[in-house]
Coordinates of C-alpha atoms and ligand atoms in Angstrom, one line a residue:
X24 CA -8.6 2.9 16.7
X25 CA -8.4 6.7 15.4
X26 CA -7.9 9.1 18.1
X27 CA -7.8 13.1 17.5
X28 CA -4.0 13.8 17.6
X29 CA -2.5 17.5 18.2
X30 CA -0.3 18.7 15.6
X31 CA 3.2 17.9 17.5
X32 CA 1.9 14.5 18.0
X33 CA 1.5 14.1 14.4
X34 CA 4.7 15.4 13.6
X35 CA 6.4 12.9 15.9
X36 CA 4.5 10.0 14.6
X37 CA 5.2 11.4 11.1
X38 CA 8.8 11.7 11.5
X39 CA 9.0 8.1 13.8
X40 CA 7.6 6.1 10.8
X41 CA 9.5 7.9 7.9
X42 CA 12.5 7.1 10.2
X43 CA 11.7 3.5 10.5
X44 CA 10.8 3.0 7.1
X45 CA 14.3 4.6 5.7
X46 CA 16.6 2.8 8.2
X47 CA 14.1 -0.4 8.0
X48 CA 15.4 -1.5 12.0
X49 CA 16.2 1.2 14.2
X50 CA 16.0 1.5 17.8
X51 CA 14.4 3.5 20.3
X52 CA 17.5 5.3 21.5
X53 CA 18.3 5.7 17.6
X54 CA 14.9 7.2 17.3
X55 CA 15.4 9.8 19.6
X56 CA 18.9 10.8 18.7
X57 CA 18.2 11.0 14.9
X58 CA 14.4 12.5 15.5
X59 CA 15.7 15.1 18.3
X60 CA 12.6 14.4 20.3
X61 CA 12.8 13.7 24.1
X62 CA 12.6 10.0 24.8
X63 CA 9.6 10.2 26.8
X64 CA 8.0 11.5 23.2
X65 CA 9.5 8.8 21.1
X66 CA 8.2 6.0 23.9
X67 CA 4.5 7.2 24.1
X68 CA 4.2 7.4 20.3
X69 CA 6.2 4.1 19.3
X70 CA 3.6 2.7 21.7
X71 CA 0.7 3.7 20.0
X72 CA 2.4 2.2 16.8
X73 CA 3.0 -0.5 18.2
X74 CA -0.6 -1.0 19.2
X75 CA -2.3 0.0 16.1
X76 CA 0.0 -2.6 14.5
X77 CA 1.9 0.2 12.1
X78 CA 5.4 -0.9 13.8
X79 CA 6.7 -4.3 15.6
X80 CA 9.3 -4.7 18.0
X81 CA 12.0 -7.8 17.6
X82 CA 15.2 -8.2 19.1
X83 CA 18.3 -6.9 17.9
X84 CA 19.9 -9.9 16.5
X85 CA 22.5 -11.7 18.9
X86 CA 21.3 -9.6 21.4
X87 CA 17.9 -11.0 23.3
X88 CA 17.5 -8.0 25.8
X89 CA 17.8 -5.3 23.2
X90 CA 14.6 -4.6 21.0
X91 CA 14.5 -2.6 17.8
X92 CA 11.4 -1.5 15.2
X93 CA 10.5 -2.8 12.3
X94 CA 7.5 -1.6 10.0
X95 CA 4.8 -3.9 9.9
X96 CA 5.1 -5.7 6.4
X97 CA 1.7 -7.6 6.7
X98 CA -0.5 -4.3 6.0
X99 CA -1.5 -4.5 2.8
X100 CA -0.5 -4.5 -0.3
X101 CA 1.2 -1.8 -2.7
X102 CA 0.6 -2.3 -6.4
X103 CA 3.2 -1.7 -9.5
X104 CA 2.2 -1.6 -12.9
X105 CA 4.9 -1.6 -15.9
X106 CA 4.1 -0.6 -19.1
X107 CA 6.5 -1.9 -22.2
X108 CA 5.4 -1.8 -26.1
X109 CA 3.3 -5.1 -26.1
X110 CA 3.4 -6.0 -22.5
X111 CA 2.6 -4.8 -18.9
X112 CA 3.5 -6.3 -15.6
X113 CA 2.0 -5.6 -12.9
X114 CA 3.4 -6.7 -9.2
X115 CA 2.2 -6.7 -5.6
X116 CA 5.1 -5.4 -2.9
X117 CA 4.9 -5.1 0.1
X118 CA 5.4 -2.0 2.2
X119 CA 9.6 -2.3 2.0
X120 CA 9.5 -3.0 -1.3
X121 CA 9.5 -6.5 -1.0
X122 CA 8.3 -8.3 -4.4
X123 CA 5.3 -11.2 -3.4
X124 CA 4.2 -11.3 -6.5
X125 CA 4.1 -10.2 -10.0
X126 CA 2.8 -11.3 -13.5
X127 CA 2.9 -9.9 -17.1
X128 CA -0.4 -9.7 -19.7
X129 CA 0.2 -9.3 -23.0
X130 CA -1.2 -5.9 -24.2
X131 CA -2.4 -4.3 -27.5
X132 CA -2.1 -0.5 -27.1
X133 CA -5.0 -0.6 -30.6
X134 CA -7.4 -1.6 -27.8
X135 CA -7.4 1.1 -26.3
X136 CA -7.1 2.1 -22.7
X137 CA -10.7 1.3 -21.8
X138 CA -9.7 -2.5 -22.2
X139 CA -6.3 -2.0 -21.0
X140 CA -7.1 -0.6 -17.8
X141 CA -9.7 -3.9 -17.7
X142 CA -7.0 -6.4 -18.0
X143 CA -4.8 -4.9 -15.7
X144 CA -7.5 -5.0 -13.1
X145 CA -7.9 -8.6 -13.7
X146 CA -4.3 -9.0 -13.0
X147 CA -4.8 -7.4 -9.9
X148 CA -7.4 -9.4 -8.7
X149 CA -5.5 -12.6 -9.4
X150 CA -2.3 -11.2 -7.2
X151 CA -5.1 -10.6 -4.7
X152 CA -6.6 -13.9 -4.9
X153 CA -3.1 -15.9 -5.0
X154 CA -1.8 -13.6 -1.9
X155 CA -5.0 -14.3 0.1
X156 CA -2.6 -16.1 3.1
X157 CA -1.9 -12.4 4.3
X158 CA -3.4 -8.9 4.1
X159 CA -4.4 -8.3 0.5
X160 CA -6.4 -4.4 1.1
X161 CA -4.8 -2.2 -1.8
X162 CA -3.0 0.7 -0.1
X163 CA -1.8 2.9 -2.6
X164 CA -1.2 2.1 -6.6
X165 CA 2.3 2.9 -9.1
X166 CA 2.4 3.1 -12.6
X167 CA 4.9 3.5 -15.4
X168 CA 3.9 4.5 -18.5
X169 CA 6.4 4.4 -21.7
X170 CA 5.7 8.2 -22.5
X171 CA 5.9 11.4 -21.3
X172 CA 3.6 12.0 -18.3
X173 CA 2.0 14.9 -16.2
X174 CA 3.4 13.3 -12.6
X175 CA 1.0 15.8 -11.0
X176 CA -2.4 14.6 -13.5
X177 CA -1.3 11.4 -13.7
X178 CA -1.4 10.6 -17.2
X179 CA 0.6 10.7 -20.8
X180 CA 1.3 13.3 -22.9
X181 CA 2.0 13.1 -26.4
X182 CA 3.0 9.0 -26.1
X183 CA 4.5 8.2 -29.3
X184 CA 2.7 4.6 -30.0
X185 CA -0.2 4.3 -27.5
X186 CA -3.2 6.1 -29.4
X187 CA -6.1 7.3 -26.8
X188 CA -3.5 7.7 -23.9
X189 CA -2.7 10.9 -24.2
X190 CA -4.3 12.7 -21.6
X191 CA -6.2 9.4 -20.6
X192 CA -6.3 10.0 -16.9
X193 CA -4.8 6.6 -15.9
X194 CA -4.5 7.8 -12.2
X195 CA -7.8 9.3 -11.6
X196 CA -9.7 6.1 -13.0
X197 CA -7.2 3.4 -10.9
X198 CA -7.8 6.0 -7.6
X199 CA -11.6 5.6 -7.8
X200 CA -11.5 1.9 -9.3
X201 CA -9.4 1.0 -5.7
X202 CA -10.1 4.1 -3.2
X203 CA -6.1 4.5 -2.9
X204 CA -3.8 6.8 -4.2
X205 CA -1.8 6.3 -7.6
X206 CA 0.9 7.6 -9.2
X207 CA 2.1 7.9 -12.5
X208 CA 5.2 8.2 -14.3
X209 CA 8.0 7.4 -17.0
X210 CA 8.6 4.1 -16.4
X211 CA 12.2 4.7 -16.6
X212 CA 11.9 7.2 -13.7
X213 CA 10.3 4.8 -11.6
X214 CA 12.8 2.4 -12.8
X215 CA 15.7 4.8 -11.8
X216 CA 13.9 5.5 -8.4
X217 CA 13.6 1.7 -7.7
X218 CA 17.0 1.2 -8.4
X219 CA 18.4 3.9 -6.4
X220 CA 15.9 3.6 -3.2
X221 CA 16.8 0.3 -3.0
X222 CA 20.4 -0.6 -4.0
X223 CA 22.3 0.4 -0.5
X224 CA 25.3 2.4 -2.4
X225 CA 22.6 4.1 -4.7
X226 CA 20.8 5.7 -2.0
X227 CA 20.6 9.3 -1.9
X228 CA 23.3 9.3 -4.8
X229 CA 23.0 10.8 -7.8
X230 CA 22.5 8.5 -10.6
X231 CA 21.5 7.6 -14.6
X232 CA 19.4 4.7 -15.2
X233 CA 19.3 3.4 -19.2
X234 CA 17.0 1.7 -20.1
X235 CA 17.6 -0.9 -23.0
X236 CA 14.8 -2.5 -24.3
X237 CA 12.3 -1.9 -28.0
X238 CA 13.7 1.6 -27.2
X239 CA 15.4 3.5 -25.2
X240 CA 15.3 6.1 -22.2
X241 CA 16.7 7.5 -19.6
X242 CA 15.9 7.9 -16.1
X243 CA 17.9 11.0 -13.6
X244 CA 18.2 10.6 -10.1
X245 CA 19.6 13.5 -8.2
X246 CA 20.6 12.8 -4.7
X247 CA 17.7 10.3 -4.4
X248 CA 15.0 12.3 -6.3
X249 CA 13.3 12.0 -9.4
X250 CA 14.5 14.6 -12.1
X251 CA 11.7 15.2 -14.2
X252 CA 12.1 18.3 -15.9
X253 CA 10.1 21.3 -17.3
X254 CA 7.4 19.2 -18.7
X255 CA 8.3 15.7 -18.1
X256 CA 10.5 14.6 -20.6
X257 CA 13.9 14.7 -18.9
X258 CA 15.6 11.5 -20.2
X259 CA 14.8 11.0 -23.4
X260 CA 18.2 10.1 -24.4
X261 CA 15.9 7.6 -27.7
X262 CA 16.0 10.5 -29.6
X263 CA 18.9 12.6 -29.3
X264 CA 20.7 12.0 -32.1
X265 CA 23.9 10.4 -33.3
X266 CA 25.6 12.3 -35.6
X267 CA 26.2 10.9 -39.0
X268 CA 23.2 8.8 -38.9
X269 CA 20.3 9.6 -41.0
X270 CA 17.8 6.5 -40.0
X271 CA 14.3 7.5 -40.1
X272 CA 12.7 7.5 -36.5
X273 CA 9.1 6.9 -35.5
X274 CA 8.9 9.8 -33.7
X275 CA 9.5 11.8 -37.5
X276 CA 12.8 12.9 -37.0
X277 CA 16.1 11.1 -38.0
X278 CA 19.5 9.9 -37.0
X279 CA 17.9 8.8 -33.5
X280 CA 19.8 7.0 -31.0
X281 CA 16.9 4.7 -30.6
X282 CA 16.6 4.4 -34.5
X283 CA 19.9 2.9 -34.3
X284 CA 20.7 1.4 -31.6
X285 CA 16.8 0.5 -30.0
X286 CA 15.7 -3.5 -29.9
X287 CA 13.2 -2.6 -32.3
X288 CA 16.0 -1.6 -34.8
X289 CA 18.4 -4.1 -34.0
X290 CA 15.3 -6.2 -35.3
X291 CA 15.0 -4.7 -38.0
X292 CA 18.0 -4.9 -39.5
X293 CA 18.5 -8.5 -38.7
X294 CA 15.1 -8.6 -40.7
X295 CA 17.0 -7.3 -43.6
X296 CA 20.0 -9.7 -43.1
X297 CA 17.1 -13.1 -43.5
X298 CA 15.3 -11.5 -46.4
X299 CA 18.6 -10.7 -48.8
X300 CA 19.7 -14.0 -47.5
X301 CA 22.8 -12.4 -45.8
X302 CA 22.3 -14.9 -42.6
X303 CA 21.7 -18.4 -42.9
X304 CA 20.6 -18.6 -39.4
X305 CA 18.3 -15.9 -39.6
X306 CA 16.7 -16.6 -43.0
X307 CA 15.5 -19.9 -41.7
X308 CA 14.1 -18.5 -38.4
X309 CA 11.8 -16.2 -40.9
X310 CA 10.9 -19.2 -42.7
X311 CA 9.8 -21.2 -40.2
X312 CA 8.1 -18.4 -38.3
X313 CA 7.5 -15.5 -40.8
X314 CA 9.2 -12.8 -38.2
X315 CA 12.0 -12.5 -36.3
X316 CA 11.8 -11.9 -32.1
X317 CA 14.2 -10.4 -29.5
X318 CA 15.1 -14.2 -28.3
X319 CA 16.0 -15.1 -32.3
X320 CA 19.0 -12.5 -31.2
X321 CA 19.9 -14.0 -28.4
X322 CA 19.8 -17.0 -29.6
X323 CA 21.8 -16.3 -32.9
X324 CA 24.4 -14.8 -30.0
X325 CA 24.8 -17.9 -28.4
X326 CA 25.7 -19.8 -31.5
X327 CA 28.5 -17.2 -32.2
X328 CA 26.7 -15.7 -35.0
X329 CA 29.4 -13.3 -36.4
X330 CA 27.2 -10.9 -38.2
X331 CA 24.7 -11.1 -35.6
X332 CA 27.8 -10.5 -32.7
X333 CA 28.9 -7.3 -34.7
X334 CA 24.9 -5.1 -34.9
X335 CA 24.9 -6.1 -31.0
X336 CA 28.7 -4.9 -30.4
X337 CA 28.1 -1.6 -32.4
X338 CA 25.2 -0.5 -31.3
X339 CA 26.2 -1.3 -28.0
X340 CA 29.7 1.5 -28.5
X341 CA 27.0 4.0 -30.3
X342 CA 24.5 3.7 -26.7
X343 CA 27.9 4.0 -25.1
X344 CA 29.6 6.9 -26.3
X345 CA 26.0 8.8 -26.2
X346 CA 25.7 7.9 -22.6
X347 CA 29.4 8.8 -21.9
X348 CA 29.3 12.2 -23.3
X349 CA 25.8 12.7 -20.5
X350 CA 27.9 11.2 -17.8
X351 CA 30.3 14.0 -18.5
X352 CA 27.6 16.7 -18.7
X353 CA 25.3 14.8 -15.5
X354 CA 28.5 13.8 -13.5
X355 CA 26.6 10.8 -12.0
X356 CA 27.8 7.9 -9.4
X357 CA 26.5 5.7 -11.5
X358 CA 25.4 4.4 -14.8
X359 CA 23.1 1.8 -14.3
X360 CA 21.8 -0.1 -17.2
X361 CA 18.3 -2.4 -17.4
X362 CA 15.9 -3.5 -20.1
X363 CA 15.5 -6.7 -22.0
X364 CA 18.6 -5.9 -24.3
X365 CA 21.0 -6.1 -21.1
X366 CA 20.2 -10.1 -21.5
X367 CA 22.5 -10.0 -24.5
X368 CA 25.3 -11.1 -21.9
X369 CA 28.2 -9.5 -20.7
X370 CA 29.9 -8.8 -23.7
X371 CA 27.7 -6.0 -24.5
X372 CA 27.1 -4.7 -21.5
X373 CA 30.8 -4.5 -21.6
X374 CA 31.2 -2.9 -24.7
X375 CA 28.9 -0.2 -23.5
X376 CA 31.2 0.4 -20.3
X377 CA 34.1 0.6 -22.0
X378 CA 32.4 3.4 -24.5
X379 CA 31.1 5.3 -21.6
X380 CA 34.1 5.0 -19.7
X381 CA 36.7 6.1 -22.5
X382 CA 34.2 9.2 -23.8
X383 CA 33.7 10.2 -20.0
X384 CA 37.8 10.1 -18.9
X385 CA 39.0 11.9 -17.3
X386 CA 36.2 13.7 -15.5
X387 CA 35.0 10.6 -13.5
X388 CA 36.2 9.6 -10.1
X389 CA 37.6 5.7 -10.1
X390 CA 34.5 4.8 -7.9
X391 CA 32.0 5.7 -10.7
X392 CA 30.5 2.6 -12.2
X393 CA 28.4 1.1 -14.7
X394 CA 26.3 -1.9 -13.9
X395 CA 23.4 -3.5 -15.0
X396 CA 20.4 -3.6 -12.0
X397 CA 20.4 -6.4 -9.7
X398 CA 16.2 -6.5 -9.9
X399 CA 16.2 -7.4 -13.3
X400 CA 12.9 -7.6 -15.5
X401 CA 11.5 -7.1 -11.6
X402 CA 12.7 -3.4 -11.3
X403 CA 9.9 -1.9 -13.4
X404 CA 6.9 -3.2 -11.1
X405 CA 9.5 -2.6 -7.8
X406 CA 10.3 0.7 -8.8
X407 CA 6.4 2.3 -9.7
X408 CA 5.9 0.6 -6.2
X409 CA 8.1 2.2 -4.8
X410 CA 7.9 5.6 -6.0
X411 CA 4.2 5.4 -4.6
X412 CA 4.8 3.9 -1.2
X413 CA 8.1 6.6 -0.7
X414 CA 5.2 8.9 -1.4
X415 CA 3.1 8.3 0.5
X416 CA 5.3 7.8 3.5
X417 CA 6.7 11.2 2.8
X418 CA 3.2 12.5 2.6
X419 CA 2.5 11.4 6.0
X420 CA 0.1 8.2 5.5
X421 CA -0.9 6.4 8.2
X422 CA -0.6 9.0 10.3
X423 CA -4.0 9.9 10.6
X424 CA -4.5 6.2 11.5
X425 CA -2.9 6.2 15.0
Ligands
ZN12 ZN1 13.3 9.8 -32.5

């Protein structure tokens, strides 16, 4: 039921629910001593939350008389989109972030983002339809793009491989296509803002997610926020280069990290290993297959390849020592490390600690850390979702509902 609010009413409701959504239980008494308002104030607007269904009440655990808030989890659904080089995921969350659902569609950025947008709206409807035991309305949309973007236009500038997208207003056509808001960014920001929303001694830290995968980027989190720089390209640690290295890059300089060190040349060179017959395994993966895939590494890696073993270990130290020398300009927390190429196992992601750690001593504390993300291949969808739904919270939604 909508009811015309005064200003301080809305401030109080505004405040309650971003306080209830950050500490996700708190109690009324909590309420009041971290809101400042009287608890007369906090009673008659929890109340009205209560009844509109925005917040629930449960007991505190092992202790029946005492009650504390909760946000109501079952009001909707929040929707986020990943975009890699040949795939997309796309996941439903709930309003806390929770994961329900999520599924990844093969994409083609030659077809345009006409058809794109298409097939990622059929993948919506099927989270819809295979959610349909709760509330499935879409309340607000994220989306990561693997480019530059304008956060505030909500769409890509300049992306290196996805020809039609720049300036393609991804946001303004998924706003209208759902009647909810959207937001778009580097999907290693909304990686990095996943990551340190939701990992309890991230929060409010400063911090560097590094994304690993085809290529490679960067995402900066300062005390909680999103760095994104004068024009959106804060990060973009792929193509600073390495000195001494003169490999071509596709973006048409050379000596990039992500020439070098990026799955996509890691592939590359294995390539070149099977076809001058250099590695038996390798050489009869091509012939079987014609082409080479991330999980041929892997795989080669598991059966001790040497050759194989030694790409992996040095391009991990050269990711290393280029992150290292950032954590001594950034001074981060943390270094936390996701993408497909983390699955190489812990060797590498050891290698690249150690690099960081010995080109960053001594200007790190001992509790600075390097870790690869507990959410996995999951943190892309979490994170866009997240980046919307802390929006929007901050923004005020559902205020105007009560
Ligand atoms: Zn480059």
């Amino acid at each position: 039921m909508k009811r015309i609010t005064d200003s301080s009413t809305n401030l109080a409701i505004h405040t309650i629910i971003q306080l209830v959504w950050n500490e996700k239980t708190i109690t009324r008494a909590e309420l009041s001593r971290l809101s400042g308002f009287s608890r007369s104030t906090i009673t008659a607007n929890v109340d009205k939350l209560l009844e509109d269904g925005i917040l629930l009440e449960k007991p505190v655990e092992g202790q029946d008389k005492r009650k504390s808030l909760v946000i109501n989890q079952n009001r909707g659904l929040f929707i986020g989109i990943e975009m890699d080089a040949d795939c997309c995921a796309v996941g439903a969350c709930d309003i806390m972030g929770t994961l329900l659902k999520e599924q990844c569609i093969t994409i083609d950025y030659i077809d345009g983002p006409d058809a794109i947008l298409k097939q990622i709206s059929h993948a919506i409807e099927a989270l819809q339809q295979s959610l349909a035991e709760r509330v499935t309305d879409i309340l607000g949309i994220g989306v990561g793009l693997p480019s530059p973007v304008d956060f505030a236009g909500g769409y890509a500038v300049h992306p290196a491989f996805m020809p039609g997208w720049h300036h393609y207003p991804v946001g303004p056509k998924l706003s209208k296509l759902y009647s909810c808001p959207v937001f778009v960014d580097n999907e290693v920001n909304t990686m990095a803002f996943g990551e340190a929303f939701l990992s309890d001694q991230y929060r409010g830290k400063d911090i560097l997610f590094v994304k690993l995968g085809a290529g490679i980027g960067a995402g900066l989190i300062m005390q909680g926020c999103i760095y994104r720089g004068n024009s959106g390209m804060s990060g973009n640690i792929g193509h600073m280069r390495v000195d001494g290295n003169t490999q071509q890059c596709k973006c048409g300089k050379v000596g990039c990290l992500e020439a070098i060190a990026g799955g996509g040349a890691l592939l590359k060179r294995a390539e070149l290993l099977a076809h001058t017959k250099q590695n038996t395994f390798l050489q009869k993966v091509v012939e079987q297959k014609g082409y080479l895939q991330f999980s041929d590494l892997k795989e080669a890696i598991k059966r001790r390849d040497s050759q194989v073993i030694q790409m992996v270990d040095e391009s991990a130290h050269t990711i290393g020592s280029m992150v290292g020398s950032l954590v001594v300009f950034y001074d981060p927390k943390a270094v936390v490390l996701g993408g497909n190429l983390c699955e190489f196992g812990l060797q590498y992601v050891d290698s690249i600690r150690r690099a960081i750690i010995t080109e960053a001593t001594p200007w790190i504390k001992s509790d600075f850390d390097v870790n690869v993300t507990k959410f996995g291949d999951s943190i892309g969808v979490i994170g866009s979702a997240m980046l919307c739904i802390s929006t929007l919270i901050r923004n005020g939604a559902f205020v105007n509902e009560v």
